[in-house]
Short mmCIF file of C-alpha atoms and ligand atoms in Angstrom, two decimals:
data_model
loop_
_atom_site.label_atom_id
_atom_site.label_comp_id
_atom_site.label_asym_id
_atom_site.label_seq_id
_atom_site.Cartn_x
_atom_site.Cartn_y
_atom_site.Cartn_z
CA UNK A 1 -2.56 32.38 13.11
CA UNK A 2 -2.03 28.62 13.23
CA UNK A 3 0.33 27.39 16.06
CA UNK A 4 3.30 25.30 14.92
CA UNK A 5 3.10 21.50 15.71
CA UNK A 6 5.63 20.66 18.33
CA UNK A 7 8.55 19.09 15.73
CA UNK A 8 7.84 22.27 13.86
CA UNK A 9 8.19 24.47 17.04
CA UNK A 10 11.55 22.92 17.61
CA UNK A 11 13.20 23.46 14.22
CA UNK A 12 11.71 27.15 14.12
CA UNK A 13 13.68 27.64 17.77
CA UNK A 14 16.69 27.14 15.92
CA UNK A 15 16.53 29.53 13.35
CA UNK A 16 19.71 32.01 13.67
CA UNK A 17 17.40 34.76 11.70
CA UNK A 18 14.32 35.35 13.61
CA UNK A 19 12.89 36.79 10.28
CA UNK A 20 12.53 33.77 8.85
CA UNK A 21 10.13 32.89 11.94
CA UNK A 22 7.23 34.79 10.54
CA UNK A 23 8.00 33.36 6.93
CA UNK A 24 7.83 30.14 8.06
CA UNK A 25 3.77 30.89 9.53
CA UNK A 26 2.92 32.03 6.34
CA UNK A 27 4.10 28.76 4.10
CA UNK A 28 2.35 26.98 7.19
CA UNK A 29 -0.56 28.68 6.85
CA UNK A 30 -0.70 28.33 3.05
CA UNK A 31 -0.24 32.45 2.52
CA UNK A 32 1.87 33.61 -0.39
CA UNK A 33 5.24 35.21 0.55
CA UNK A 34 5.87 38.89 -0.59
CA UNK A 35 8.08 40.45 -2.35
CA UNK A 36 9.75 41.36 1.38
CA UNK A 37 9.55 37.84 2.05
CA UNK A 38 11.69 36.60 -1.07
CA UNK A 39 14.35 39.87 -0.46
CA UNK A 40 14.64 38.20 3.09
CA UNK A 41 15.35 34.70 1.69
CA UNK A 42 18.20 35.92 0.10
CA UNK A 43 19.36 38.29 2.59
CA UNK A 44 19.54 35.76 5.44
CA UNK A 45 22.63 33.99 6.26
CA UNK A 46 20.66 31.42 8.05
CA UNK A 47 21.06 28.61 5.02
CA UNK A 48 20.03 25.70 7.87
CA UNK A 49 16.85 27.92 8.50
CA UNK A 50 15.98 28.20 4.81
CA UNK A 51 16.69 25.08 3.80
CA UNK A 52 14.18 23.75 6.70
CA UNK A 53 11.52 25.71 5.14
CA UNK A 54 12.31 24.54 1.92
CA UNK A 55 12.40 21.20 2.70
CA UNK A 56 8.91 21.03 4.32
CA UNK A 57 7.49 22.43 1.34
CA UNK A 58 9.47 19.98 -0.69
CA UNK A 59 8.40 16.61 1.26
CA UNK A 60 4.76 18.02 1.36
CA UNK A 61 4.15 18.17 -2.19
CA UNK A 62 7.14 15.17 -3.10
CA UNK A 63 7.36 13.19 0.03
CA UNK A 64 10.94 11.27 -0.44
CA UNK A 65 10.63 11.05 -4.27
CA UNK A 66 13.14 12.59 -6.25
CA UNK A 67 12.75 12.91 -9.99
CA UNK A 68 15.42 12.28 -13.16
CA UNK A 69 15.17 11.46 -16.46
CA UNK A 70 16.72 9.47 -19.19
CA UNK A 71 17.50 12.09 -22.02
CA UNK A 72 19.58 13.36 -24.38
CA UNK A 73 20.87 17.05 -25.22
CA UNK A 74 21.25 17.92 -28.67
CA UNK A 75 22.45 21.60 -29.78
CA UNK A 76 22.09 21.93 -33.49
CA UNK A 77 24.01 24.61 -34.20
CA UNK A 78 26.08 27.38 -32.26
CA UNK A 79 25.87 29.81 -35.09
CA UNK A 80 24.48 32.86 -33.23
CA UNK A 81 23.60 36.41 -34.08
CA UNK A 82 22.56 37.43 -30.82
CA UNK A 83 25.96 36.97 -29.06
CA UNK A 84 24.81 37.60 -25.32
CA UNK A 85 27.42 38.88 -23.45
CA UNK A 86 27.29 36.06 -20.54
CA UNK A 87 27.29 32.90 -23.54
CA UNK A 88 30.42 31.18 -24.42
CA UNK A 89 28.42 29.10 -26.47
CA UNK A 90 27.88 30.95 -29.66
CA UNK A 91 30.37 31.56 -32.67
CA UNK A 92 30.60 33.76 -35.81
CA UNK A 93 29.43 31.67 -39.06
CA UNK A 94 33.38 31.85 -40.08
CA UNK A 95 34.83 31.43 -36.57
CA UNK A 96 36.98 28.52 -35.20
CA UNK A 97 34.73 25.85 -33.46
CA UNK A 98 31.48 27.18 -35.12
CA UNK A 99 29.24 24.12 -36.54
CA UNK A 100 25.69 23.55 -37.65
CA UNK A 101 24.76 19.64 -37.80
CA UNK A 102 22.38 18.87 -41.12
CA UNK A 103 19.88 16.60 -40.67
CA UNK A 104 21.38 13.74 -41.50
CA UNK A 105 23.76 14.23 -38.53
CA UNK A 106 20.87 14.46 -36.14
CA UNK A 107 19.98 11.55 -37.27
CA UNK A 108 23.30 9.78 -36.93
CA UNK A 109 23.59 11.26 -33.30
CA UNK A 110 19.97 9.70 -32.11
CA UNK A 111 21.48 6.79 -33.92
CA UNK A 112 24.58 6.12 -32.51
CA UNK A 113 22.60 6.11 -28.91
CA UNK A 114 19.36 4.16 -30.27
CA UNK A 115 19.87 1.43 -27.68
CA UNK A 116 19.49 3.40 -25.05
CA UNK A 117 15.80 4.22 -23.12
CA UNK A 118 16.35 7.59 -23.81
CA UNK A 119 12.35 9.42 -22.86
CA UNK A 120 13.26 12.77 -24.03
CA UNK A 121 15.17 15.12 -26.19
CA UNK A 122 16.17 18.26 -25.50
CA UNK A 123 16.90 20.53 -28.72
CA UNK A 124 17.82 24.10 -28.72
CA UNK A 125 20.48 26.25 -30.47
CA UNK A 126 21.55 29.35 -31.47
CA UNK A 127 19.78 31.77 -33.73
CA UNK A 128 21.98 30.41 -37.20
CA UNK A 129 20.86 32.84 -40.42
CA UNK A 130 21.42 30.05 -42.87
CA UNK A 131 19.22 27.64 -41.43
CA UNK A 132 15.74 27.67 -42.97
CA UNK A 133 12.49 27.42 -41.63
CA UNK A 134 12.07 24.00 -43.40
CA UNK A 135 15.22 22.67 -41.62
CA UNK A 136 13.33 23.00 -38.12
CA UNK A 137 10.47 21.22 -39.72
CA UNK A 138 12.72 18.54 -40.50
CA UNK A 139 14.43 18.79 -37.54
CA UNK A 140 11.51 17.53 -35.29
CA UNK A 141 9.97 15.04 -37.84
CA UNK A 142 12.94 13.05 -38.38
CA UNK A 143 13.35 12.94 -34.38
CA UNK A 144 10.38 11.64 -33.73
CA UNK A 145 10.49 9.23 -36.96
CA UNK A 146 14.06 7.83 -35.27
CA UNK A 147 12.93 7.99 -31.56
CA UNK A 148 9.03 8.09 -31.62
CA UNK A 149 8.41 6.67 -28.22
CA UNK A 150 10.94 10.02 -26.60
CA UNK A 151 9.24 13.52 -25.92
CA UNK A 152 10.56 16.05 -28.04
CA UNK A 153 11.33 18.97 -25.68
CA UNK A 154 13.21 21.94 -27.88
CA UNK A 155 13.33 25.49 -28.83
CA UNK A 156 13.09 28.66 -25.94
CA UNK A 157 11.00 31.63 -26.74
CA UNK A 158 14.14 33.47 -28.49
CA UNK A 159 14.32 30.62 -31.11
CA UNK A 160 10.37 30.56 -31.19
CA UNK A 161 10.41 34.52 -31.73
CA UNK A 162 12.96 34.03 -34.51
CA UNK A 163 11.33 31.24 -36.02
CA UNK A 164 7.92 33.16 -36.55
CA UNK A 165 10.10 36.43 -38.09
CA UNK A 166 11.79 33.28 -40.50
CA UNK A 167 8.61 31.96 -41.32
CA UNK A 168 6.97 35.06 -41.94
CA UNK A 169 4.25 33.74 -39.82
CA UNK A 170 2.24 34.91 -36.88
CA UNK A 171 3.36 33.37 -32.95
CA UNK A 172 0.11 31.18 -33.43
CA UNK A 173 0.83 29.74 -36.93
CA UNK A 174 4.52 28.88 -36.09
CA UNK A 175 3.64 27.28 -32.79
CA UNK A 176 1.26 25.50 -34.59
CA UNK A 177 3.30 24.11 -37.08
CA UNK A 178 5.62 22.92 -35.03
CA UNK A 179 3.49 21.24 -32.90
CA UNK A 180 2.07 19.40 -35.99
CA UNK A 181 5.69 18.43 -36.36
CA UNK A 182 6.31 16.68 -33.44
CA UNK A 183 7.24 19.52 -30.57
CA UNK A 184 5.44 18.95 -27.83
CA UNK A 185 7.76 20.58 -24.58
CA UNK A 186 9.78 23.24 -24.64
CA UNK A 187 12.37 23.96 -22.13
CA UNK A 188 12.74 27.22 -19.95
CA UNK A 189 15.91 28.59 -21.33
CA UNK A 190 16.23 31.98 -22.58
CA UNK A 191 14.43 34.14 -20.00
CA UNK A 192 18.19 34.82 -18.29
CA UNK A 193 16.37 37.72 -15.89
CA UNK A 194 13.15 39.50 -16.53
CA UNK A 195 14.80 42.83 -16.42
CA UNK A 196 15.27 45.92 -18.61
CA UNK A 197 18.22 47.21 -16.65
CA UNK A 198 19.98 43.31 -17.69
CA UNK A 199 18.52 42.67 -20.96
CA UNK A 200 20.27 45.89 -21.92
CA UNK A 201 23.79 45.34 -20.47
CA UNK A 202 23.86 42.15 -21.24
CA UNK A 203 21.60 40.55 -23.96
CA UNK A 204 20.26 43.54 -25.67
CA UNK A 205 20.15 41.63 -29.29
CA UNK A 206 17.82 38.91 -27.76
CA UNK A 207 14.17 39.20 -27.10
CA UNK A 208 13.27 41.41 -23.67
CA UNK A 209 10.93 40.20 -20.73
CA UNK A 210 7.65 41.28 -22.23
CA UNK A 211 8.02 39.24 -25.45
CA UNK A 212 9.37 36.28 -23.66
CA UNK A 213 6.20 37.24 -21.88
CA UNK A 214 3.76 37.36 -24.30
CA UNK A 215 5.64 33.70 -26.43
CA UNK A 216 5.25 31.75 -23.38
CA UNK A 217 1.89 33.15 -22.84
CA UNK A 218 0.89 31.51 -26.17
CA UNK A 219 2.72 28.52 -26.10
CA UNK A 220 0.74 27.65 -23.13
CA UNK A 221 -2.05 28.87 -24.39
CA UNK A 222 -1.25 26.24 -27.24
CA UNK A 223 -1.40 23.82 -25.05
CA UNK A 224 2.19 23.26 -24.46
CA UNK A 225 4.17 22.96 -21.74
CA UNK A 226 7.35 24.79 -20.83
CA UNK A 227 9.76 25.07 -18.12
CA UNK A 228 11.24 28.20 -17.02
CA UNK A 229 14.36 29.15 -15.74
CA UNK A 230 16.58 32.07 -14.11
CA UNK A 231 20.58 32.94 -14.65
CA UNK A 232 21.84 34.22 -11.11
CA UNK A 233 25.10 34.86 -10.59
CA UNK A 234 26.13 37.67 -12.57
CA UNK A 235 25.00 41.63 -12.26
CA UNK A 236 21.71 40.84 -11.08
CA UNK A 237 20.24 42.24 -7.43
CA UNK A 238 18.43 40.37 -5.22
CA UNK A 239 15.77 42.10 -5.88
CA UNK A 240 15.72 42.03 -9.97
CA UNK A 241 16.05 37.86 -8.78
CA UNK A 242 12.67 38.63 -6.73
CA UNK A 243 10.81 40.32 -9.43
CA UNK A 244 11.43 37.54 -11.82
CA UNK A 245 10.48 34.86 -9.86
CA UNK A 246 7.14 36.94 -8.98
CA UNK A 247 6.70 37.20 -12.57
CA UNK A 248 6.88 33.66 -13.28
CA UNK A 249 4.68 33.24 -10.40
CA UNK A 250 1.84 35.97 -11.97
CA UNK A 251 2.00 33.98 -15.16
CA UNK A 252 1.75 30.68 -13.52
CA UNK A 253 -1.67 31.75 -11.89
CA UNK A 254 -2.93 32.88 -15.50
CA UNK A 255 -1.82 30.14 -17.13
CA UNK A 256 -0.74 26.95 -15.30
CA UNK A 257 1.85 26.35 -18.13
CA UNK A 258 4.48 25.83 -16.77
CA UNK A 259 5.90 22.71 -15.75
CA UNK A 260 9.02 23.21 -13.44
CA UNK A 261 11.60 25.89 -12.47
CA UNK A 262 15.10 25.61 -12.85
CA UNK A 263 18.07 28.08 -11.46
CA UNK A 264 20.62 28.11 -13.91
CA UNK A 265 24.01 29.32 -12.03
CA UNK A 266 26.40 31.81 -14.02
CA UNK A 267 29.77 30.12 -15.52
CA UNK A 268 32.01 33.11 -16.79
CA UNK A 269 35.21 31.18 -18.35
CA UNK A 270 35.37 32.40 -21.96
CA UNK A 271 32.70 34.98 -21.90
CA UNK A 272 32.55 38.75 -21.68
CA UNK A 273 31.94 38.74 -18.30
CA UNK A 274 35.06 36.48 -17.48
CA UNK A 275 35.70 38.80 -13.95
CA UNK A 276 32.86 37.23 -12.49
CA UNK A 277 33.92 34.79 -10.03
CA UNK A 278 31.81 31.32 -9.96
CA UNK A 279 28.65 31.03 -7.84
CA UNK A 280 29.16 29.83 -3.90
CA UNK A 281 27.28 26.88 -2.86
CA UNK A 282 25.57 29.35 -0.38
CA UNK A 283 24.16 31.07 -3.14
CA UNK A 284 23.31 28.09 -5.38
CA UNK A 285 21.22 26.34 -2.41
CA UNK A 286 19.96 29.61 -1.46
CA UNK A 287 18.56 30.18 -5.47
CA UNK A 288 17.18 26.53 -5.28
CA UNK A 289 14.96 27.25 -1.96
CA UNK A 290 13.73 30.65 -2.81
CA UNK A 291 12.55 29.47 -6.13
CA UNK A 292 10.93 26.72 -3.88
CA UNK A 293 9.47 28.62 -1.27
CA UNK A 294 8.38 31.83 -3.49
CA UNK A 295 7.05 29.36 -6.44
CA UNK A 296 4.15 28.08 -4.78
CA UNK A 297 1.60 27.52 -7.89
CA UNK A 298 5.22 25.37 -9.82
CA UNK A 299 5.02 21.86 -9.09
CA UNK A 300 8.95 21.22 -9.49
CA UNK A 301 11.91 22.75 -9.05
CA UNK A 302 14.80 21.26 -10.97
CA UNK A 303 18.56 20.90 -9.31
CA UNK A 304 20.78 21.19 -12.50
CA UNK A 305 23.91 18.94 -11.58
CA UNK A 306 25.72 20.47 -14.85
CA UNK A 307 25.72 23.97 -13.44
CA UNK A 308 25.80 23.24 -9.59
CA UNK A 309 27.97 20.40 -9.58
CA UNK A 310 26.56 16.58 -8.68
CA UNK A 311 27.53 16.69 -4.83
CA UNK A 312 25.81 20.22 -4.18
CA UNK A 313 22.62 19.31 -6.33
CA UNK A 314 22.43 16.20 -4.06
CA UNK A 315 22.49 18.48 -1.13
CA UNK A 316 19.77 20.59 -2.86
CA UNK A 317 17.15 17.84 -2.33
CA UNK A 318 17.10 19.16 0.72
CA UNK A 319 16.97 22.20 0.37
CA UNK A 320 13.80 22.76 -2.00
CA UNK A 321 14.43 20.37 -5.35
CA UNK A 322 12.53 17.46 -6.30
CA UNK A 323 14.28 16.73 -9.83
CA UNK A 324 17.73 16.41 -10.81
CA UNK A 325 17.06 16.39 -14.48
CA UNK A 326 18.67 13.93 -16.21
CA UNK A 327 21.47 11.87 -17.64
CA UNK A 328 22.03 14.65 -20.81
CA UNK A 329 24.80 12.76 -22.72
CA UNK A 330 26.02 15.30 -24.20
CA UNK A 331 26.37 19.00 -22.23
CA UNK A 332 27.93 22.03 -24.43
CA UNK A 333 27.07 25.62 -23.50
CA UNK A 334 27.76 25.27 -19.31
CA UNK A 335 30.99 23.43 -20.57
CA UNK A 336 32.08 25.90 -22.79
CA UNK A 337 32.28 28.36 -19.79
CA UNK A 338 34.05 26.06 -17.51
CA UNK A 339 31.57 23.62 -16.18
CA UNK A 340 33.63 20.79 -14.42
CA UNK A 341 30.73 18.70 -13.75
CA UNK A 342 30.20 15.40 -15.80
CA UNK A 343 29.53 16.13 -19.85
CA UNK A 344 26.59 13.38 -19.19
CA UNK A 345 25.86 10.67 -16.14
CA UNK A 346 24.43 7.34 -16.84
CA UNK A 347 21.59 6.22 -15.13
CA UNK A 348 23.23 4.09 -12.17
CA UNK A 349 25.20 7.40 -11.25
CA UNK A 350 21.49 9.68 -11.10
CA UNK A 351 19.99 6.93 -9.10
CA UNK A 352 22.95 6.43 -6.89
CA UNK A 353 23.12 10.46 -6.19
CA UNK A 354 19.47 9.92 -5.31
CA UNK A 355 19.71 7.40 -3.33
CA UNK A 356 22.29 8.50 -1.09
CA UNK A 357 21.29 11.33 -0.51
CA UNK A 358 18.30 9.05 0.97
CA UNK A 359 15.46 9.66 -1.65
CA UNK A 360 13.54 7.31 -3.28
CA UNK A 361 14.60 7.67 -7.12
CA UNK A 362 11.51 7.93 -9.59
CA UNK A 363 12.96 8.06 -13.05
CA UNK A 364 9.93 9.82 -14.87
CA UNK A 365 8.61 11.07 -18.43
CA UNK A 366 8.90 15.03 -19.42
CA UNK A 367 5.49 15.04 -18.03
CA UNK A 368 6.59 13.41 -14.66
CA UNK A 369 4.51 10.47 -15.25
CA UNK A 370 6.97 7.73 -13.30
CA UNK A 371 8.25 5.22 -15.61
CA UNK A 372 7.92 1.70 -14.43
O1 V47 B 1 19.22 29.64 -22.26
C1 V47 B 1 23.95 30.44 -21.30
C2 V47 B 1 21.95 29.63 -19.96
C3 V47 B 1 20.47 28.15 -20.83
C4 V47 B 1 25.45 30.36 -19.76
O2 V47 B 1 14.03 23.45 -19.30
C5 V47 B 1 24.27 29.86 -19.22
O3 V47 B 1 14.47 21.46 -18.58
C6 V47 B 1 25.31 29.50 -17.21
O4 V47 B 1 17.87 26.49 -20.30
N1 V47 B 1 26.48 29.99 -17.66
C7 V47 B 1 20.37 26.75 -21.41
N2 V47 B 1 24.18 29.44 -17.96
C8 V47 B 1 20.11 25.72 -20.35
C9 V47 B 1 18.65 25.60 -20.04
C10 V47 B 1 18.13 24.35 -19.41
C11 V47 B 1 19.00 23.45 -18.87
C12 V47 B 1 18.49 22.29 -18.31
C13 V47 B 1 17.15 22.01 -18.30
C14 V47 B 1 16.29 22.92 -18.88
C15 V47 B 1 14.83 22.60 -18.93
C16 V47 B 1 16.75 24.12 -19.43
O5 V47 B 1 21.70 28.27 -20.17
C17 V47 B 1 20.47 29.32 -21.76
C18 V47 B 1 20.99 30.40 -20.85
O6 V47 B 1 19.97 30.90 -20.03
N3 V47 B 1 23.36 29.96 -20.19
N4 V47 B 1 25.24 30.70 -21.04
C19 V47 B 1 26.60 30.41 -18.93
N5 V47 B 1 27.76 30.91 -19.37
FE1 SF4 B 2 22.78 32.94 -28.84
FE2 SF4 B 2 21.50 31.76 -26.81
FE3 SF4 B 2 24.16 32.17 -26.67
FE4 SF4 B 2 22.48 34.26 -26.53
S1 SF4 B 2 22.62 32.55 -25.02
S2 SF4 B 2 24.35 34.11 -27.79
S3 SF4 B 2 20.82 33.60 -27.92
S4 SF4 B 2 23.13 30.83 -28.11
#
């Protein structure tokens, strides 16, 4: 087994948790953690410990950098039929609140913000019944006639799943077509937990793990990217959050698809599962260095100020992340359940959290080419 360098040696003889000692040798030495190894992350109480770890795997692969982005959220509709018991997004076609934007007011919105560098747009919404398959179609080609030089990043593997049943056409066809209409990203939402025991009790309308599976399978297959992404903080075990991220991890090694991880922490205010008190910052840094630490073959792992807050996702550069996404603009589903972070940050405020939190800011493409 390789010995520790001597500024290694030191850190390791202040671990409070002696488990994580033996951990530690195997990131060193390059081995993949186990399952054991991941329940162990999240059992430990030694945060300072963890976050060590974390952080040497994070400056290996990053060095100082720390990644954002300039782009802009936009949810076309929160017509929903799935109505997932932990989303305080979605309404009823006739309910108060409930919208669905036409096309010409996606284009107004990319519009109204046309003077801004914005590299990427992020477009997802609920599964709306009166929306046709055309309207998606239209939906990415006017994008990328209004913004052609942004990435279009939309749709998760629910919305792809539904948009194939619309279309009457197979997973191949429809990822094809929209790929000939502009998409060329899609983000990681959607996945929630890769459990039967949670798809069940709590999203049993929406797509289960093996078709979210088998969609992001061929969307990378397709040659398209995706990001992927776990909910924590609701009636999940630590071990159901193991499995997933060893899941993720299995696919990664088959496919190499996917682009970076992102914890998404629970926000119960106006949902079903309003009980549920809000995530602790010990459990939000501990989410963002497990996924670091048990994610080897995932090049980035994404601290989402919306859901974490701004000062802890600052923290979690050091504790694992290399990316704090980006300035968003617009945020709606984490604010419907009670999100107090920002609705959007400019650009000044993501390099200033950077910077102070003494990284060197590298505002970057969907694709994490830096920009300028
Ligand atoms: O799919 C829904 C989750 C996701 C709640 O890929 C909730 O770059 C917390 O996927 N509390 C949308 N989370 C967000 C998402 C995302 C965000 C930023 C970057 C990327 C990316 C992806 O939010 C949903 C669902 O998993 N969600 N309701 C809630 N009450
Ligand atoms: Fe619909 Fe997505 Fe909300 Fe579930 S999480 S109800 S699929 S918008």
């Amino acid at each position: 087994m390789k010995k520790l360098p001597p500024e290694l040696d030191m850190s390791v003889s202040t671990f409070t948790d002696k488990r994580l000692k033996s951990i530690f040798l195997n990131v060193l030495n390059g081995s993949r953690l186990s399952r054991e190894d991941g329940i162990c992350i999240y059992e430990t109480h030694d945060l300072i410990g963890l976050g060590q770890m974390a952080n040497h795997v994070r400056r290996s692969l990053h060095g100082n950098k720390a990644f954002y982005i300039y782009n802009q959220h936009l949810n076309y509709t929160n017509i929903c039929k799935n109505r997932c018991r932990f989303c305080a997004y979605a309404r009823d076609r006739k309910e108060k609140g409930a919208y669905a934007w036409s096309i010409e007011e996606i284009e107004k919105r990319l519009l109204d913000r046309i003077d801004e560098p914005v590299k990427e747009l992020h477009i997802v919404g609920g599964l709306n019944v009166d929306l046709k398959f055309e309207y998606f179609i239209d939906l990415l080609k006017t994008v990328k006639r209004v913004r052609p030089e942004a990435t279009i990043k939309a749709f998760t593997s629910v919305e792809i799943d539904y948009l194939s049943n619309l279309a009457g056409l197979s997973l191949e066809e429809t990822i094809q077509r929209l790929k000939d209409a502009g998409l060329e990203m899609m983000p990681g939402g959607g996945a929630e937990v890769l459990n039967s025991r949670i798809h069940k009790e709590l999203f049993p309308k929406k797509i289960g793990h093996e078709r979210w599976l088998e969609i992001v399978r061929a969307v990378h297959q397709a040659g398209i990217k995706t990001n992927a992404t776990m909910l924590y903080g609701h009636i999940e075990t630590i071990e159901e959050r193991v499995d997933h991220l060893v899941t993720l991890r299995e696919l990664q090694d088959e496919t190499g698809g996917f682009s970076a991880f992102i914890p998404l922490a629970f926000h119960s205010e106006n949902t079903q599962l309003s009980h549920i008190p809000p995530t602790t910052a010990m459990d939000d840094l501990k989410n963002v260095a497990a996924a670091r630490l048990m994610l080897d073959n995932f090049d980035h792992i994404k601290a989402y100020w919306v859901m974490i807050g701004e000062k802890l996702a600052q923290v979690a550069l050091s504790f694992g992340a290399d990316d704090l996404d980006g300035t968003i603009i617009e945020e709606r589903i984490t604010h419907m359940a009670g999100a107090k972070s920002a609705i959007g940050l400019t650009k000044d405020q993501m390099v200033n959290m950077i910077t102070k939190a003494g990284f060197v800011p590298v505002e970057r493409d969907s694709f994490y080419h830096p920009i300028n």
